[in-house]
C-alpha cells in the first residue's frame, strides 16, 4: 500500500540513489535512522549526496556520525542587537521609543542565539 513505511523508504532510496542531492535537517533532537527512512548514506562510494543537519546536541552529532562540526557561538548583547538591527529597516524599529524597547526585549529573550 502507499502508506507502507518500508515501501516509501525503498522508493525514496531508489530515487535519491540515482541523483545528486543535499538533504537539510534542521534542529534535530535525536538520531534519525537515515536508512530506515530511505536516505542513502553519503559515505557509500556510489552515493552522490550530502546531508547537513543542525542540532544543539553534541551527542546527536556523534550518533549521526557527522564528518565535521561547526559550532555557532552565542552572541553578546551588543552583537545580538546589531544582528537584529541589520535585518530590519530604521522605519521598522525607530531609535528610541516603545517599539525599540520591545525589540530589545525580544532580542534579550533570544539569549544570544543568532
Tab-separated table of C-alpha atoms in Angstrom:
chain	number	residue	atom	x	y	z
A	1	UNK	CA	0.000	0.000	0.000
A	2	UNK	CA	1.049	3.656	-0.435
A	3	UNK	CA	1.238	4.156	3.320
A	4	UNK	CA	3.671	1.285	3.951
A	5	UNK	CA	6.740	2.976	5.524
A	6	UNK	CA	9.088	0.268	4.217
A	7	UNK	CA	7.897	0.744	0.627
A	8	UNK	CA	8.082	4.518	0.951
A	9	UNK	CA	11.653	4.223	2.229
A	10	UNK	CA	12.548	1.953	-0.704
A	11	UNK	CA	11.062	4.440	-3.186
A	12	UNK	CA	12.953	7.359	-1.628
A	13	UNK	CA	16.174	5.347	-1.603
A	14	UNK	CA	15.724	4.335	-5.234
A	15	UNK	CA	15.217	7.925	-6.409
A	16	UNK	CA	17.958	9.505	-4.306
A	17	UNK	CA	20.470	6.824	-5.279
A	18	UNK	CA	20.161	7.972	-8.913
A	19	UNK	CA	20.624	11.679	-8.232
A	20	UNK	CA	22.847	14.282	-6.658
A	21	UNK	CA	21.166	15.601	-3.542
A	22	UNK	CA	21.586	17.763	-0.488
A	23	UNK	CA	19.369	16.969	2.473
A	24	UNK	CA	18.929	19.655	5.144
A	25	UNK	CA	17.667	18.539	8.556
A	26	UNK	CA	17.119	21.424	10.964
A	27	UNK	CA	17.016	21.343	14.775
A	28	UNK	CA	17.498	17.620	15.343
A	29	UNK	CA	16.925	16.491	18.911
A	30	UNK	CA	17.667	12.800	18.431
A	31	UNK	CA	19.367	10.440	15.998
A	32	UNK	CA	17.475	9.746	12.798
A	33	UNK	CA	17.989	6.334	11.209
A	34	UNK	CA	18.554	7.554	7.662
A	35	UNK	CA	18.485	4.084	6.104
A	36	UNK	CA	15.154	3.332	7.769
A	37	UNK	CA	13.549	6.359	6.075
A	38	UNK	CA	15.242	5.670	2.735
A	39	UNK	CA	18.137	8.128	2.754
A	40	UNK	CA	21.251	6.624	1.158
A	41	UNK	CA	24.449	7.127	3.132
A	42	UNK	CA	26.807	9.674	1.581
A	43	UNK	CA	29.633	7.525	2.981
A	44	UNK	CA	28.753	4.927	0.330
A	45	UNK	CA	31.023	5.484	-2.682
A	46	UNK	CA	28.080	5.091	-5.084
A	47	UNK	CA	26.027	7.859	-3.469
A	48	UNK	CA	26.388	11.425	-4.728
A	49	UNK	CA	24.731	13.283	-1.887
A	50	UNK	CA	25.376	15.397	1.164
A	51	UNK	CA	23.485	15.635	4.423
A	52	UNK	CA	23.593	18.761	6.556
A	53	UNK	CA	21.891	18.888	9.925
A	54	UNK	CA	21.661	21.316	12.795
A	55	UNK	CA	21.437	20.340	16.426
A	56	UNK	CA	22.294	21.742	19.819
A	57	UNK	CA	23.426	18.305	20.959
A	58	UNK	CA	26.981	17.012	20.575
A	59	UNK	CA	25.548	13.581	21.367
A	60	UNK	CA	23.332	13.757	18.261
A	61	UNK	CA	26.402	14.738	16.193
A	62	UNK	CA	28.223	11.673	17.483
A	63	UNK	CA	25.247	9.364	16.967
A	64	UNK	CA	24.733	10.630	13.411
A	65	UNK	CA	28.453	10.044	12.700
A	66	UNK	CA	28.968	13.596	11.465
A	67	UNK	CA	32.062	14.131	9.319
A	68	UNK	CA	32.501	17.676	10.541
A	69	UNK	CA	31.106	20.155	13.008
A	70	UNK	CA	30.665	23.883	13.009
A	71	UNK	CA	29.910	25.287	16.435
A	72	UNK	CA	27.940	28.510	16.467
A	73	UNK	CA	28.715	30.684	19.460
A	74	UNK	CA	26.218	32.743	21.372
A	75	UNK	CA	26.281	36.454	20.610
A	76	UNK	CA	26.775	39.013	23.347
A	77	UNK	CA	24.068	41.654	23.922
A	78	UNK	CA	25.683	44.160	21.569
A	79	UNK	CA	26.217	41.592	18.796
A	80	UNK	CA	22.643	40.326	19.156
A	81	UNK	CA	21.228	43.835	18.845
A	82	UNK	CA	23.459	44.657	15.860
A	83	UNK	CA	22.353	41.478	14.044
A	84	UNK	CA	18.701	42.231	14.790
A	85	UNK	CA	19.023	45.799	13.519
A	86	UNK	CA	20.861	44.687	10.373
A	87	UNK	CA	17.815	42.625	9.371
A	88	UNK	CA	15.305	45.469	9.797
A	89	UNK	CA	14.899	48.966	8.452
A	90	UNK	CA	15.002	52.039	10.683
A	91	UNK	CA	11.307	52.550	9.912
A	92	UNK	CA	10.542	49.157	11.475
A	93	UNK	CA	12.449	49.839	14.696
A	94	UNK	CA	12.984	53.591	15.041
A	95	UNK	CA	15.612	54.793	17.504
A	96	UNK	CA	14.138	55.341	20.947
A	97	UNK	CA	10.523	54.835	21.924
A	98	UNK	CA	8.351	51.899	22.863
A	99	UNK	CA	8.978	49.835	19.731
A	100	UNK	CA	12.732	49.864	20.274
A	101	UNK	CA	12.291	48.880	23.936
A	102	UNK	CA	10.079	45.945	22.908
A	103	UNK	CA	12.546	44.958	20.188
A	104	UNK	CA	15.373	44.916	22.727
A	105	UNK	CA	13.270	42.683	24.996
A	106	UNK	CA	12.746	40.278	22.086
A	107	UNK	CA	16.491	40.221	21.379
A	108	UNK	CA	17.248	39.597	25.067
A	109	UNK	CA	14.708	36.771	25.133
A	110	UNK	CA	16.671	35.022	22.355
A	111	UNK	CA	19.545	34.647	24.810
A	112	UNK	CA	22.308	35.291	22.284
A	113	UNK	CA	21.136	32.732	19.740
A	114	UNK	CA	21.713	34.124	16.243
